[in-house]
Tab-separated table of C-alpha atoms in Angstrom:
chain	number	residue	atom	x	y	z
A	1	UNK	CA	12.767	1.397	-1.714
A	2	UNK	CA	10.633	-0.218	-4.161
A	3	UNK	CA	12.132	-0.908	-7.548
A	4	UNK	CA	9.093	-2.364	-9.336
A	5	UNK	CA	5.494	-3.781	-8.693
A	6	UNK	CA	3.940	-6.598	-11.004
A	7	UNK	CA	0.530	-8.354	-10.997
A	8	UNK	CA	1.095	-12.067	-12.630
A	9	UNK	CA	-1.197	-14.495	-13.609
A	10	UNK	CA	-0.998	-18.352	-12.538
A	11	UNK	CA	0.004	-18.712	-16.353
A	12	UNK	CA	2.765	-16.462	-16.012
A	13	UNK	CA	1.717	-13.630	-18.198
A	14	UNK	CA	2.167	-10.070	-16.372
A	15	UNK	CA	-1.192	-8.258	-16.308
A	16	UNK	CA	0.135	-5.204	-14.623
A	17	UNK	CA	4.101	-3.809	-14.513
A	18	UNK	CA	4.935	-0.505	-12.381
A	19	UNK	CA	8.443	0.274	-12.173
A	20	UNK	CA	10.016	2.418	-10.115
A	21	UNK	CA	13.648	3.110	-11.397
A	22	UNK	CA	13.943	3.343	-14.987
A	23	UNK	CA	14.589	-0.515	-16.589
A	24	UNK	CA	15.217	-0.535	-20.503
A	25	UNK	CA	11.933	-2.443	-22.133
A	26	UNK	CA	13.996	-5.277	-23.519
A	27	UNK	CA	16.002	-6.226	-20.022
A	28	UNK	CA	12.501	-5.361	-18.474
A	29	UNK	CA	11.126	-8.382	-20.154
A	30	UNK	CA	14.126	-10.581	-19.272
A	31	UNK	CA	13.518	-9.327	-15.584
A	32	UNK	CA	10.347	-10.633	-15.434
A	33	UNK	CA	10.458	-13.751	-17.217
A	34	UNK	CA	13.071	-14.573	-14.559
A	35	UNK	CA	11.276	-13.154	-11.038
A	36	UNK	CA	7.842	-14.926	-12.395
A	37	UNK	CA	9.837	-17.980	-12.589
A	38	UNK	CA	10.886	-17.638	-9.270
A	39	UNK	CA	8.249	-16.958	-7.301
A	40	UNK	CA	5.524	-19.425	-9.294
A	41	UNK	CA	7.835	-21.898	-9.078
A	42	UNK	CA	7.742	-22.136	-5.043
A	43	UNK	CA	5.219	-24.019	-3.232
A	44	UNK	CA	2.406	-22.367	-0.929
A	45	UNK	CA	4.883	-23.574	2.191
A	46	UNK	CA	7.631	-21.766	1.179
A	47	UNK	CA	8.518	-18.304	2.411
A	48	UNK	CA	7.249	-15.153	0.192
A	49	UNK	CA	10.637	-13.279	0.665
A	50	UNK	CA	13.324	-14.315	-2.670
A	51	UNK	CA	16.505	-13.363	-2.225
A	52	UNK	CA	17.040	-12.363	-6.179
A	53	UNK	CA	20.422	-10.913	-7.977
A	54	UNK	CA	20.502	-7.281	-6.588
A	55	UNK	CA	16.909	-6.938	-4.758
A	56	UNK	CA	14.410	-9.496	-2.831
A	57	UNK	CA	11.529	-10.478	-4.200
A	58	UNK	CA	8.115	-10.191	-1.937
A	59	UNK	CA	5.184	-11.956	-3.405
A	60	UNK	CA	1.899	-13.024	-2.077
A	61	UNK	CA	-1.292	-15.349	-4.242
A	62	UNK	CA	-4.528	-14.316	-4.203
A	63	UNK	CA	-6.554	-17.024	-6.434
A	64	UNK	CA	-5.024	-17.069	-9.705
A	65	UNK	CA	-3.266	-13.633	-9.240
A	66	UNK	CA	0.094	-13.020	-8.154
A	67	UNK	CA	1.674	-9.630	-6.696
A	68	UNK	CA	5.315	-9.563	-6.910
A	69	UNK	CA	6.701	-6.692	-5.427
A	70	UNK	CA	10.895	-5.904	-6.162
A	71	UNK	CA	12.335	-4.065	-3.305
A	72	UNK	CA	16.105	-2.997	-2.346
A	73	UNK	CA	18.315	-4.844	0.611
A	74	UNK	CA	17.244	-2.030	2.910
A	75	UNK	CA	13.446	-2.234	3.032
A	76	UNK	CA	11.616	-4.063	5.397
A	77	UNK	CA	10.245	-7.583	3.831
A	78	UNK	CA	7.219	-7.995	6.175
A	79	UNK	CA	6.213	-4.152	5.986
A	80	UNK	CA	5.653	-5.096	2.102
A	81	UNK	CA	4.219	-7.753	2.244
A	82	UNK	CA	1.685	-6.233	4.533
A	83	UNK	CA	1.679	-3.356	2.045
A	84	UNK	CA	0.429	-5.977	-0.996
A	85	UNK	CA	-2.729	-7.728	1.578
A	86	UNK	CA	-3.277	-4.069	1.849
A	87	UNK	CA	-3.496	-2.962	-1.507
A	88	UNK	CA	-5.759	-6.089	-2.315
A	89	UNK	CA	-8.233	-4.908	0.544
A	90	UNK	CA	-8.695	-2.042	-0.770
A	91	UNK	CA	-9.163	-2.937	-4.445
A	92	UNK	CA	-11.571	-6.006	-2.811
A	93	UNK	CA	-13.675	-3.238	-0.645
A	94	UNK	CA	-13.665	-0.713	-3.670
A	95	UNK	CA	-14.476	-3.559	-6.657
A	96	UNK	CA	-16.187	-5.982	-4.653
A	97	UNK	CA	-14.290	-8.687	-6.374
A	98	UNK	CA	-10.459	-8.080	-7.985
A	99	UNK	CA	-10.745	-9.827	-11.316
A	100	UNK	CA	-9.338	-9.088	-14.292
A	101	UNK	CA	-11.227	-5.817	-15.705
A	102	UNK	CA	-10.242	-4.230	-12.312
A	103	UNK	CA	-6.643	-4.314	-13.767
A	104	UNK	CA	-7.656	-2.522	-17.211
A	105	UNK	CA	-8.216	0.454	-14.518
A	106	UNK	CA	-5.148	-0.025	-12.234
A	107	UNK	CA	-3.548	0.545	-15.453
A	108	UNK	CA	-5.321	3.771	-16.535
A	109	UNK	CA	-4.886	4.897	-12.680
A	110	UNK	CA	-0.808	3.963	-12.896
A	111	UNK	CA	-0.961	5.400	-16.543
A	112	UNK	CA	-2.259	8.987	-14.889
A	113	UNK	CA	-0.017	8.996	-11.500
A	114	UNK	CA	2.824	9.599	-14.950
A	115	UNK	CA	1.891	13.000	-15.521
């Protein structure tokens, strides 16, 4: 199951949070100080699957963007991370280019899948 989704800069600043089970805002922020950390630390040769506290992390770089996906023992790493180059395709065929005012919408889009 997926626990959250986050879109990170190379500067470390989160430009889009989902989550998926409820996190209080203040450990949220804690959370993702931490998992940014970790995966922006690694190097390119490194495997995309983070073994972190409770979950595993599943990342993946596309220029200066980062998608971090948090996901319990039980899923499947590599059907995720196929999930992510997915979700990028997509966003590349619909936008053209995924750049930063793409994720002003993914917000309003993730702010309407609420109600």
């Amino acid at each position: 199951m997926i626990k959250f989704f986050l879109m990170v800069n190379k500067q470390g600043q989160t430009r889009l949070s989902r989550y998926y089970e409820h996190v209080e805002i203040n450990k949220r922020t804690v959370l993702e100080a931490e998992v940014i950390k970790n995966c922006l630390s690694r190097s390119k040769d490194e495997c995309s699957f983070v073994e972190y506290k409770d979950f595993k992390l599943v990342y993946r770089q596309y220029a200066a963007l980062f998608i971090v996906v948090g996901i319990d023992q039980t899923e499947n790493e590599m059907a995720v991370y196929e999930l992510i180059h997915n979700f990028v395709e997509v966003l590349d065929k619909y936008f053209s280019r995924v750049v930063s005012e793409t994720l002003n919408l993914l917000r309003n889009i993730f702010s309407l899948s609420k109600l």
